[in-house]
Coordinates of C-alpha atoms and ligand atoms in Angstrom, one line a residue:
M685 CA 10.5 22.1 -17.1
M686 CA 13.5 20.9 -15.3
T687 CA 16.6 21.9 -16.5
V688 CA 19.0 19.1 -17.1
T689 CA 22.3 20.3 -17.2
E690 CA 24.9 18.9 -19.5
N691 CA 27.5 18.4 -16.6
P692 CA 25.9 16.2 -13.9
Q693 CA 28.3 17.2 -11.3
T694 CA 26.3 20.6 -11.0
S695 CA 22.7 18.8 -11.1
T696 CA 23.3 15.5 -9.3
G697 CA 25.9 16.6 -6.8
S698 CA 29.4 15.5 -7.1
A699 CA 29.2 12.4 -8.5
P700 CA 32.3 12.5 -10.9
G701 CA 31.0 9.5 -13.5
R702 CA 34.2 7.7 -12.8
L703 CA 34.8 4.2 -11.0
Y704 CA 35.0 4.1 -7.4
I705 CA 37.8 1.5 -6.4
G706 CA 39.5 1.0 -2.9
G707 CA 38.1 4.7 -2.2
Q708 CA 39.8 6.4 -5.6
W709 CA 37.8 7.7 -8.4
R710 CA 39.3 6.0 -11.2
D711 CA 38.9 6.2 -15.2
A712 CA 38.4 2.5 -16.6
A713 CA 42.1 1.1 -17.5
D714 CA 41.2 1.4 -21.3
G715 CA 39.5 5.1 -20.6
A716 CA 36.1 3.6 -22.0
R717 CA 33.2 5.8 -21.5
T718 CA 29.5 5.3 -22.0
D719 CA 26.2 8.1 -22.1
V720 CA 23.7 8.1 -20.0
V721 CA 20.4 9.5 -21.5
N722 CA 17.6 11.3 -20.2
P723 CA 14.6 8.7 -20.9
A724 CA 12.1 11.6 -20.8
T725 CA 14.1 13.5 -23.6
G726 CA 16.0 11.1 -25.3
E727 CA 19.2 13.6 -24.7
K728 CA 22.8 12.8 -23.3
I729 CA 22.9 13.8 -19.7
T730 CA 26.1 13.0 -18.9
D731 CA 28.8 9.8 -19.6
V732 CA 30.5 7.4 -16.8
A733 CA 33.4 5.5 -17.2
R734 CA 32.7 1.8 -19.1
A735 CA 34.6 -0.7 -16.5
G736 CA 36.4 -3.5 -18.0
I737 CA 37.6 -6.7 -16.8
A738 CA 40.9 -5.2 -15.4
D739 CA 38.9 -2.7 -13.5
V740 CA 36.5 -5.6 -12.6
D741 CA 39.8 -7.3 -11.1
A742 CA 40.8 -4.1 -9.5
A743 CA 37.6 -3.8 -7.6
V744 CA 37.6 -7.3 -6.4
A745 CA 41.2 -6.9 -5.2
A746 CA 40.2 -4.0 -3.3
A747 CA 37.2 -5.5 -1.8
R748 CA 39.4 -8.5 -1.1
A749 CA 42.3 -6.7 0.9
A750 CA 39.7 -4.7 2.7
F751 CA 37.7 -8.0 3.8
D752 CA 41.3 -9.7 4.7
E753 CA 43.5 -7.1 6.4
G754 CA 41.2 -4.2 7.0
P755 CA 39.1 -2.8 9.9
W756 CA 35.3 -3.5 8.7
P757 CA 34.8 -7.3 9.1
R758 CA 36.7 -6.8 12.6
M759 CA 34.5 -3.9 14.0
S760 CA 31.3 -5.0 16.0
S761 CA 28.2 -4.8 14.3
R762 CA 27.4 -2.2 16.8
E763 CA 29.9 0.2 14.9
R764 CA 28.9 -0.7 11.6
G765 CA 26.0 0.0 12.7
R766 CA 26.6 3.7 13.8
I767 CA 28.2 4.1 10.5
L768 CA 25.1 2.8 8.5
Q769 CA 23.1 5.2 10.7
R770 CA 25.6 8.3 9.6
A771 CA 24.4 7.3 6.0
Y772 CA 21.0 7.3 6.5
E773 CA 21.4 10.9 8.1
L774 CA 23.5 12.0 5.0
M775 CA 20.9 10.3 2.5
R776 CA 18.4 12.6 4.0
E777 CA 20.4 15.4 3.7
R778 CA 21.2 14.7 0.1
T779 CA 17.5 14.1 -0.8
E780 CA 17.1 16.5 -3.3
E781 CA 20.4 15.8 -5.3
L782 CA 19.7 12.0 -4.9
A783 CA 15.9 12.2 -6.0
L784 CA 16.8 14.4 -9.0
A785 CA 19.5 11.9 -10.3
E786 CA 17.2 9.0 -10.1
S787 CA 14.4 11.0 -11.7
I788 CA 16.7 12.0 -15.0
D789 CA 18.4 8.6 -14.9
V790 CA 15.6 6.4 -14.8
G791 CA 12.7 9.0 -16.0
K792 CA 11.0 8.7 -12.9
P793 CA 8.5 11.4 -11.9
I794 CA 10.6 13.3 -9.5
S795 CA 7.6 13.1 -6.8
L796 CA 8.1 9.4 -6.8
A797 CA 11.7 9.4 -6.6
R798 CA 11.7 11.4 -3.6
A799 CA 8.6 9.9 -1.5
V800 CA 9.3 6.4 -2.5
D801 CA 13.3 6.0 -3.9
V802 CA 15.1 7.8 -1.7
N803 CA 13.0 7.8 1.4
N804 CA 12.5 3.8 1.0
A805 CA 16.6 3.3 0.6
A806 CA 17.3 5.9 3.3
E807 CA 14.9 3.6 5.5
L808 CA 16.7 0.7 4.6
F809 CA 20.0 1.9 5.9
E810 CA 18.6 3.0 8.9
Y811 CA 16.8 -0.7 9.6
Y812 CA 20.1 -2.2 8.9
A813 CA 21.8 0.1 11.2
S814 CA 19.6 -0.8 13.9
L815 CA 20.1 -4.7 13.5
G816 CA 23.8 -3.9 13.6
H817 CA 22.9 -3.4 17.7
H818 CA 21.1 -7.2 17.4
N819 CA 23.2 -9.5 16.0
D820 CA 23.5 -11.9 18.4
G821 CA 24.8 -15.4 17.8
A822 CA 23.4 -18.5 20.0
V823 CA 24.0 -21.3 22.6
R824 CA 23.1 -24.4 21.7
E825 CA 21.9 -27.0 24.1
T826 CA 24.0 -30.3 23.3
T827 CA 23.8 -34.1 24.5
G828 CA 27.2 -34.7 24.9
N829 CA 29.6 -33.2 27.4
T830 CA 30.1 -30.1 25.2
H831 CA 29.7 -26.5 24.9
A832 CA 28.5 -25.3 21.4
Y833 CA 27.8 -21.5 20.2
V834 CA 27.1 -20.3 16.8
K835 CA 28.8 -16.9 15.5
K836 CA 27.1 -15.0 12.6
E837 CA 30.2 -14.6 10.1
P838 CA 30.4 -12.5 7.1
F839 CA 30.8 -14.0 3.5
G840 CA 33.7 -12.0 2.3
V841 CA 33.4 -10.0 -0.9
V842 CA 30.1 -9.9 -2.2
V843 CA 29.2 -8.9 -5.6
A844 CA 25.7 -7.1 -6.2
I845 CA 24.3 -6.7 -9.1
T846 CA 21.1 -4.6 -9.2
P847 CA 18.8 -3.5 -12.5
F848 CA 17.6 -0.1 -14.0
N849 CA 14.0 0.1 -12.4
F850 CA 14.9 1.0 -8.5
P851 CA 18.5 1.5 -8.8
L852 CA 19.0 3.1 -5.4
I853 CA 16.4 1.1 -3.2
L854 CA 17.8 -2.2 -5.1
S855 CA 21.4 -1.2 -4.1
S856 CA 20.4 0.1 -0.6
S857 CA 18.5 -3.4 0.1
K858 CA 21.9 -5.0 -0.7
I859 CA 24.4 -2.8 0.3
A860 CA 22.8 -2.3 3.7
P861 CA 22.5 -5.6 5.4
A862 CA 25.8 -6.8 3.2
L863 CA 27.6 -4.2 5.1
V864 CA 26.2 -4.2 8.6
A865 CA 27.1 -7.9 8.6
G866 CA 30.5 -7.3 8.2
N867 CA 31.1 -8.0 4.3
T868 CA 32.7 -6.0 1.6
I869 CA 31.3 -5.1 -1.9
V870 CA 31.5 -4.6 -5.3
H871 CA 28.6 -3.2 -6.9
K872 CA 27.5 -3.1 -10.4
P873 CA 24.3 -0.8 -11.1
A874 CA 22.6 -1.6 -14.4
S875 CA 24.5 0.2 -17.7
D876 CA 21.4 2.4 -18.4
T877 CA 21.0 3.9 -14.7
P878 CA 24.9 4.3 -12.7
L879 CA 24.2 7.4 -11.1
S880 CA 22.7 7.0 -7.8
A881 CA 25.3 4.4 -7.2
L882 CA 28.1 6.8 -7.7
M883 CA 26.6 8.8 -5.4
M884 CA 26.1 6.3 -2.9
A885 CA 30.2 6.0 -2.9
E886 CA 30.4 9.5 -2.2
I887 CA 28.2 8.9 0.6
L888 CA 29.3 6.0 2.2
S889 CA 32.6 7.3 2.3
E890 CA 31.8 10.4 4.2
A891 CA 29.8 8.3 6.7
G892 CA 32.9 6.7 7.5
V893 CA 32.9 3.2 5.0
P894 CA 36.8 2.3 4.8
D895 CA 38.4 2.3 1.6
G896 CA 37.9 -0.8 -0.4
V897 CA 35.0 -1.9 1.6
F898 CA 32.5 -0.7 -1.0
N899 CA 33.5 -0.2 -4.7
V900 CA 31.2 0.6 -7.7
V901 CA 31.8 -0.6 -11.6
T902 CA 30.0 0.9 -14.3
G903 CA 29.6 -0.9 -17.4
P904 CA 27.8 -3.4 -19.3
G905 CA 26.5 -7.1 -17.4
S906 CA 26.9 -8.5 -21.1
T907 CA 30.8 -7.9 -20.6
L908 CA 31.4 -7.8 -16.8
G909 CA 29.1 -10.0 -15.5
D910 CA 30.6 -13.2 -16.3
H911 CA 33.8 -12.5 -14.9
L912 CA 31.9 -10.9 -11.6
V913 CA 30.0 -13.9 -11.0
T914 CA 33.0 -16.5 -11.5
H915 CA 35.7 -14.4 -10.0
P916 CA 37.5 -16.8 -7.5
D917 CA 37.9 -13.8 -5.0
V918 CA 34.1 -13.4 -4.7
D919 CA 32.4 -15.0 -2.0
K920 CA 28.8 -14.1 -2.5
V921 CA 26.7 -13.0 -5.6
A922 CA 23.7 -11.2 -4.7
F923 CA 21.8 -10.5 -8.2
T924 CA 18.5 -8.7 -8.8
G925 CA 17.2 -8.6 -12.6
S926 CA 15.4 -10.5 -15.2
T927 CA 14.9 -14.0 -15.2
A928 CA 16.8 -15.3 -18.1
V929 CA 20.3 -13.1 -17.1
G930 CA 19.8 -14.4 -13.8
A931 CA 19.4 -18.3 -14.5
R932 CA 22.3 -17.7 -16.5
A933 CA 24.7 -16.1 -14.2
A934 CA 23.3 -18.5 -11.5
S935 CA 24.6 -21.3 -13.2
L936 CA 28.0 -19.6 -13.7
A937 CA 28.4 -19.1 -9.9
A938 CA 27.4 -22.7 -9.1
Q939 CA 29.8 -23.9 -11.2
A940 CA 32.2 -21.9 -9.2
L941 CA 30.6 -23.0 -6.4
T942 CA 29.7 -19.3 -5.3
P943 CA 26.5 -18.4 -3.1
F944 CA 24.1 -16.8 -5.1
T945 CA 20.9 -15.5 -3.8
A946 CA 18.4 -14.0 -7.3
E947 CA 15.5 -11.7 -7.4
L948 CA 14.3 -11.9 -10.8
G949 CA 11.3 -11.2 -12.9
G950 CA 7.5 -11.2 -11.9
N951 CA 4.0 -11.2 -13.1
A952 CA 1.9 -10.6 -10.3
A953 CA -2.0 -11.3 -10.3
N954 CA -4.3 -8.6 -8.6
I955 CA -7.4 -10.7 -7.6
V956 CA -10.4 -8.1 -7.2
F957 CA -13.8 -10.0 -5.6
A958 CA -17.0 -8.5 -6.2
D959 CA -17.2 -7.6 -2.3
A960 CA -14.3 -5.4 -2.6
D961 CA -14.6 -1.4 -2.0
L962 CA -14.9 -0.6 -5.6
D963 CA -13.2 3.1 -5.1
Q964 CA -10.3 1.6 -2.8
A965 CA -9.6 -1.3 -5.3
I966 CA -9.8 0.4 -8.5
D967 CA -7.1 3.2 -6.8
T968 CA -5.4 -0.2 -6.1
V969 CA -5.4 -1.8 -9.2
I970 CA -4.2 1.7 -11.3
S971 CA -1.6 2.4 -9.3
A972 CA -0.1 -1.2 -9.0
F973 CA 0.2 -0.8 -12.7
V974 CA 1.3 2.9 -13.6
F975 CA 3.8 2.7 -10.4
N976 CA 7.2 3.7 -12.2
T977 CA 5.8 3.2 -15.5
G978 CA 4.7 -0.6 -14.9
Q979 CA 8.9 -0.8 -14.8
F980 CA 8.2 -2.8 -11.2
C981 CA 9.2 -6.2 -10.4
M982 CA 6.1 -6.2 -8.4
A983 CA 3.7 -4.8 -10.4
G984 CA 0.2 -6.2 -10.6
P985 CA 0.0 -6.2 -14.5
R986 CA -2.5 -9.0 -14.5
L987 CA -5.9 -8.2 -13.0
L988 CA -8.6 -10.6 -12.3
V989 CA -12.0 -9.8 -11.5
E990 CA -14.6 -11.7 -10.2
R991 CA -17.6 -11.5 -13.1
P992 CA -20.4 -9.8 -11.3
I993 CA -18.1 -6.4 -11.7
Y994 CA -16.2 -7.2 -14.8
D995 CA -18.3 -4.9 -17.0
T996 CA -18.6 -2.3 -14.3
V997 CA -14.5 -2.3 -13.5
L998 CA -13.5 -2.3 -17.3
G999 CA -16.0 1.0 -18.0
I1000 CA -14.1 2.7 -14.8
L1001 CA -10.8 1.9 -16.0
G1002 CA -11.9 2.9 -19.3
Q1003 CA -12.4 6.6 -18.1
A1004 CA -10.2 6.6 -15.4
V1005 CA -7.0 5.4 -16.6
P1006 CA -6.5 8.3 -19.3
Q1007 CA -6.7 10.8 -16.5
V1008 CA -3.5 9.7 -14.6
P1009 CA -1.3 12.6 -14.7
F1010 CA 1.2 11.6 -17.3
G1011 CA 4.4 13.1 -19.5
D1012 CA 7.3 15.6 -18.0
P1013 CA 8.4 13.5 -14.7
S1014 CA 10.2 17.3 -13.5
D1015 CA 6.7 18.3 -12.9
P1016 CA 5.8 17.0 -9.3
G1017 CA 2.1 16.3 -10.2
T1018 CA 3.7 13.5 -12.9
V1019 CA 2.3 9.8 -11.7
I1020 CA 3.3 8.3 -15.2
G1021 CA 6.7 9.0 -17.1
P1022 CA 8.6 7.8 -19.5
L1023 CA 10.1 3.8 -19.9
V1024 CA 13.8 4.0 -19.4
S1025 CA 14.9 3.3 -23.0
A1026 CA 14.1 3.1 -26.4
T1027 CA 14.8 -0.5 -26.6
Q1028 CA 12.4 -1.1 -23.7
R1029 CA 9.4 0.9 -25.2
E1030 CA 10.2 -1.2 -28.5
K1031 CA 9.7 -4.7 -26.3
V1032 CA 6.6 -3.0 -24.8
A1033 CA 5.1 -2.1 -28.0
G1034 CA 6.0 -5.1 -29.6
M1035 CA 3.8 -7.2 -26.6
V1036 CA 1.1 -5.1 -27.1
Q1037 CA 1.1 -4.9 -31.1
R1038 CA 1.3 -8.7 -31.0
A1039 CA -1.7 -9.0 -28.8
K1040 CA -3.5 -6.3 -31.2
D1041 CA -2.9 -8.5 -34.2
A1042 CA -4.3 -11.6 -32.1
G1043 CA -7.7 -9.6 -31.4
V1044 CA -7.5 -8.3 -27.9
T1045 CA -9.8 -5.5 -27.1
V1046 CA -8.1 -2.3 -26.5
V1047 CA -9.6 -0.6 -23.7
T1048 CA -7.4 2.2 -23.7
G1049 CA -3.7 3.4 -24.6
G1050 CA -2.1 0.9 -27.0
E1051 CA 0.3 2.8 -28.6
K1052 CA 3.7 5.2 -28.0
V1053 CA 3.1 8.9 -27.1
D1054 CA 5.5 11.2 -28.9
L1055 CA 6.5 13.8 -26.6
N1056 CA 9.6 16.0 -25.9
G1057 CA 11.6 12.9 -27.5
G1058 CA 11.1 10.7 -24.7
F1059 CA 10.3 7.0 -24.3
F1060 CA 7.0 7.4 -23.7
Y1061 CA 4.3 4.6 -24.1
A1062 CA 0.4 5.4 -23.1
P1063 CA -0.9 3.7 -20.3
T1064 CA -3.0 0.6 -21.5
V1065 CA -5.7 -1.9 -20.4
L1066 CA -6.2 -4.9 -22.4
A1067 CA -9.5 -7.5 -21.9
G1068 CA -10.5 -10.0 -23.9
L1069 CA -7.1 -12.2 -24.1
D1070 CA -6.4 -15.7 -23.2
S1071 CA -4.4 -16.6 -20.3
D1072 CA -1.5 -17.9 -22.6
A1073 CA -1.3 -14.9 -24.4
E1074 CA 2.4 -13.6 -24.5
V1075 CA 1.1 -10.4 -23.3
V1076 CA -0.4 -12.1 -20.5
A1077 CA 2.0 -15.1 -19.7
E1078 CA 5.2 -13.2 -20.1
E1079 CA 6.5 -10.0 -17.8
V1080 CA 6.0 -7.1 -20.0
F1081 CA 7.6 -4.3 -17.9
G1082 CA 5.5 -1.2 -19.2
P1083 CA 2.5 0.6 -18.1
V1084 CA 0.0 -2.3 -19.5
L1085 CA -2.7 -3.9 -17.5
T1086 CA -4.9 -7.6 -18.9
V1087 CA -7.8 -8.0 -17.4
E1088 CA -9.6 -11.3 -17.4
P1089 CA -12.8 -12.4 -15.4
F1090 CA -13.2 -15.3 -12.7
D1091 CA -16.0 -17.2 -11.2
S1092 CA -15.0 -18.8 -8.4
E1093 CA -11.9 -18.3 -5.6
D1094 CA -10.7 -21.8 -7.1
E1095 CA -10.6 -20.1 -10.7
A1096 CA -9.1 -17.2 -9.3
V1097 CA -6.1 -19.2 -7.5
A1098 CA -5.8 -21.1 -10.8
L1099 CA -5.4 -18.2 -13.1
A1100 CA -3.0 -16.0 -10.3
N1101 CA -1.1 -18.9 -10.3
G1102 CA -0.9 -20.0 -13.8
T1103 CA 2.3 -18.0 -14.8
A1104 CA 6.0 -18.8 -14.5
Y1105 CA 6.5 -16.3 -12.0
G1106 CA 5.6 -15.9 -8.3
L1107 CA 6.8 -12.8 -6.8
A1108 CA 4.1 -10.4 -5.9
S1109 CA 0.4 -11.0 -5.4
G1110 CA -2.6 -9.0 -4.3
I1111 CA -6.2 -9.7 -3.0
Q1112 CA -9.0 -7.1 -2.8
T1113 CA -11.9 -7.9 -0.7
S1114 CA -14.0 -7.1 2.4
D1115 CA -13.9 -10.7 3.5
L1116 CA -11.3 -11.4 5.6
A1117 CA -11.7 -14.7 5.9
K1118 CA -11.5 -15.4 1.9
A1119 CA -8.5 -13.4 2.0
H1120 CA -6.7 -15.4 4.5
R1121 CA -8.0 -18.5 2.7
V1122 CA -6.7 -17.2 -1.0
A1123 CA -3.6 -15.8 0.2
A1124 CA -2.3 -19.0 1.7
R1125 CA -3.0 -20.8 -1.7
L1126 CA -1.0 -18.1 -3.9
Q1127 CA 2.7 -18.8 -4.7
A1128 CA 4.0 -15.7 -4.0
G1129 CA 6.8 -14.3 -2.1
I1130 CA 4.6 -11.4 -0.7
T1131 CA 0.8 -11.0 -0.7
W1132 CA -1.1 -7.6 -0.1
I1133 CA -4.7 -7.3 1.0
N1134 CA -6.7 -4.1 0.1
G1135 CA -3.7 -2.1 -1.1
W1136 CA -0.5 -3.0 -3.3
A1137 CA 3.2 -2.4 -2.9
L1138 CA 2.8 -2.0 0.6
M1139 CA 6.6 -1.7 1.5
D1140 CA 8.4 -1.4 4.8
P1141 CA 12.6 -2.6 5.4
S1142 CA 11.5 -4.6 8.2
V1143 CA 9.2 -7.0 5.8
P1144 CA 10.9 -9.5 3.7
F1145 CA 10.2 -9.9 -0.2
G1146 CA 11.3 -12.4 -2.6
G1147 CA 10.5 -15.0 -5.3
V1148 CA 9.5 -18.5 -6.2
K1149 CA 9.3 -20.7 -9.0
A1150 CA 11.1 -18.1 -12.1
S1151 CA 11.0 -14.9 -9.7
G1152 CA 14.2 -16.7 -7.7
W1153 CA 14.8 -17.6 -4.4
G1154 CA 16.4 -15.5 -1.6
R1155 CA 14.9 -12.6 0.4
E1156 CA 15.4 -8.6 0.9
G1157 CA 14.2 -6.8 3.5
G1158 CA 13.7 -7.9 7.2
P1159 CA 16.1 -9.7 9.2
E1160 CA 15.9 -12.6 6.8
A1161 CA 18.3 -10.7 4.0
M1162 CA 21.0 -9.9 6.4
E1163 CA 21.1 -13.6 7.5
S1164 CA 21.7 -14.2 3.9
Y1165 CA 24.9 -12.2 3.6
Q1166 CA 26.3 -14.2 7.1
R1167 CA 27.2 -17.9 8.0
A1168 CA 27.0 -19.9 10.8
H1169 CA 30.2 -21.1 12.3
S1170 CA 29.2 -23.0 15.1
I1171 CA 32.4 -23.5 17.9
V1172 CA 32.4 -26.4 20.1
F1173 CA 34.2 -27.2 23.1
N1174 CA 35.0 -30.6 24.9
L1175 CA 34.1 -30.1 28.5
E1176 CA 35.4 -33.8 29.4
Q1177 CA 38.0 -34.0 32.4
R1178 CA 41.0 -35.8 31.6
A1179 CA 41.9 -38.1 34.3
A1180 CA 44.9 -37.2 36.4
Q1181 CA 47.7 -39.0 35.1
Ligands
LIG699 P1 18.9 -7.2 -16.7 O1 18.5 -8.7 -16.0 O2 18.8 -7.3 -18.2 O3 20.0 -6.4 -15.9 C1 20.0 -7.2 -14.2 C2 21.5 -6.6 -14.1 O4 22.2 -7.8 -14.7 C3 22.1 -5.6 -15.1 O5 23.3 -4.4 -14.1 C4 23.0 -6.1 -15.9 O6 24.2 -5.2 -16.6 C5 23.1 -7.3 -15.4 N1 23.7 -8.2 -16.3 C6 23.4 -8.0 -17.7 N2 24.2 -9.5 -18.2 C7 24.8 -10.1 -17.2 C8 25.4 -11.3 -17.0 N3 25.7 -12.3 -18.2 N4 26.2 -11.9 -15.5 C9 25.8 -10.9 -14.8 N5 25.2 -9.6 -14.7 C10 24.3 -9.2 -16.0 O7 17.4 -6.8 -16.1 P2 17.0 -5.2 -16.2 O8 16.5 -5.3 -17.7 O9 18.0 -4.1 -15.9 O10 15.6 -5.4 -14.9 C11 14.3 -5.8 -15.4 C12 14.3 -6.9 -14.7 O11 14.7 -6.9 -13.4 C13 13.0 -7.2 -14.5 O12 12.8 -8.8 -15.3 C14 12.5 -7.6 -13.0 O13 11.4 -8.1 -13.1 C15 13.6 -7.9 -12.7 N6 13.5 -7.2 -11.1 C16 13.5 -8.0 -10.0 C17 13.7 -7.6 -8.7 C18 13.2 -8.4 -7.6 O14 13.5 -7.9 -6.5 N7 13.0 -9.5 -8.0 C19 13.6 -5.8 -8.8 C20 13.4 -5.4 -9.5 C21 13.7 -6.1 -10.9

């Protein structure tokens, strides 16, 4: 068992648990602090500063000054890219510290934290560093006697608000493109999981990001959020989180006429056709719902199975799911760890209990697991549900899979799209024509064929419907931190006087 020391300065690098504003580590103006709890044990790991409104104002002022007067937006994007590349290298050097921070903060299996969280986050920096070398504007052909070119300019001060489930990846997917585009940032990580954001402040400073360009305020969104998204000195808000919180924040930002991107909740369908390679499909189905203990916006918690193989699939899942290594996240063999908090576990348990009360078939799981005082919930497979049952229609955000049969492509598409959300989707089939046909009909920002969570920094993802708008990843994300500035010359020559 990993030893989680009382002092994260030794266990998670030198993250000092203070706010990072204008290149300085500071306590909250009122001295408030918040406990950080290890979800695998329920015990306090450390505490961090709990920012208040005065601290948000200080962070925005630092970012404003760094944008208006500092070197960052005035450097070429190529120079900024070199600094991001250095950040990539430092992240690689500090992989173990970052992975441990992410594991004890979120309850992530350490193997997942290393192979996915740190790796993918570092690759985002490497990818956007490379885009810094290709930040070209355009010359446009015009009909009049004019010459027009379009420059890409940064917005200015960006507020980046992120959720608890992938702190490092989701912050990197905002920070890297926003920085290379020339913006300055105030980052507010989720209050349950602040540790890696503070480590990134150290890494970015060491990489050469000037003071004031990247600022971190740790604290509750319920007290800081409204102020952050309506602050008059903020030029853009990039929000990732739940649909309810995102919708509220978007409406407030709209009143302030502040551009807002929204990466919100998901409830993806994974469609398994009878012609799929069954072994591969089962592996995909299981990893799609247990990955990150189901706390994944692009998880596949709604399994749709073509009727001829429905009973077979249920039988295999009933046997295979309890075999997935479950428990202590510090064990390198663990695949499923605890949920992030007691609150999250109660939410999941409540939704499953209401489904049980309504008569659902519990194929496996369906209960809390008492282990080391952590917030564990057994991987759960439910069948025999109506499509409008709460546990099917709403985002559970835990290791819970619901299984429904279908009889035709049309029915599969209708069930898959029959939710308020539209973030991810998946199709398991050996018929490529069918895969193309069905993918084109799915309402989602990304569709995986014969696999799940096939992520790459170059491939954009994002939502439709209640899953939000905007895209992260790819050049699309960098463009979302830039605006066009057209410069048009009159080429008419005045007649000589
Ligand atoms: P959440 O909405 O509770 O919190 C997200 C962030 O918003 C946190 O930093 C929180 O402190 C902050 N916040 C809270 N109140 C706010 C307010 N009034 N104004 C502004 N910010 C406020 O989400 P969560 O529980 O941390 O994360 C889980 C949710 O995030 C799920 O719904 C999941 O699907 C979603 N998510 C979406 C994506 C995506 O890319 N679409 C990725 C990961 C997670």
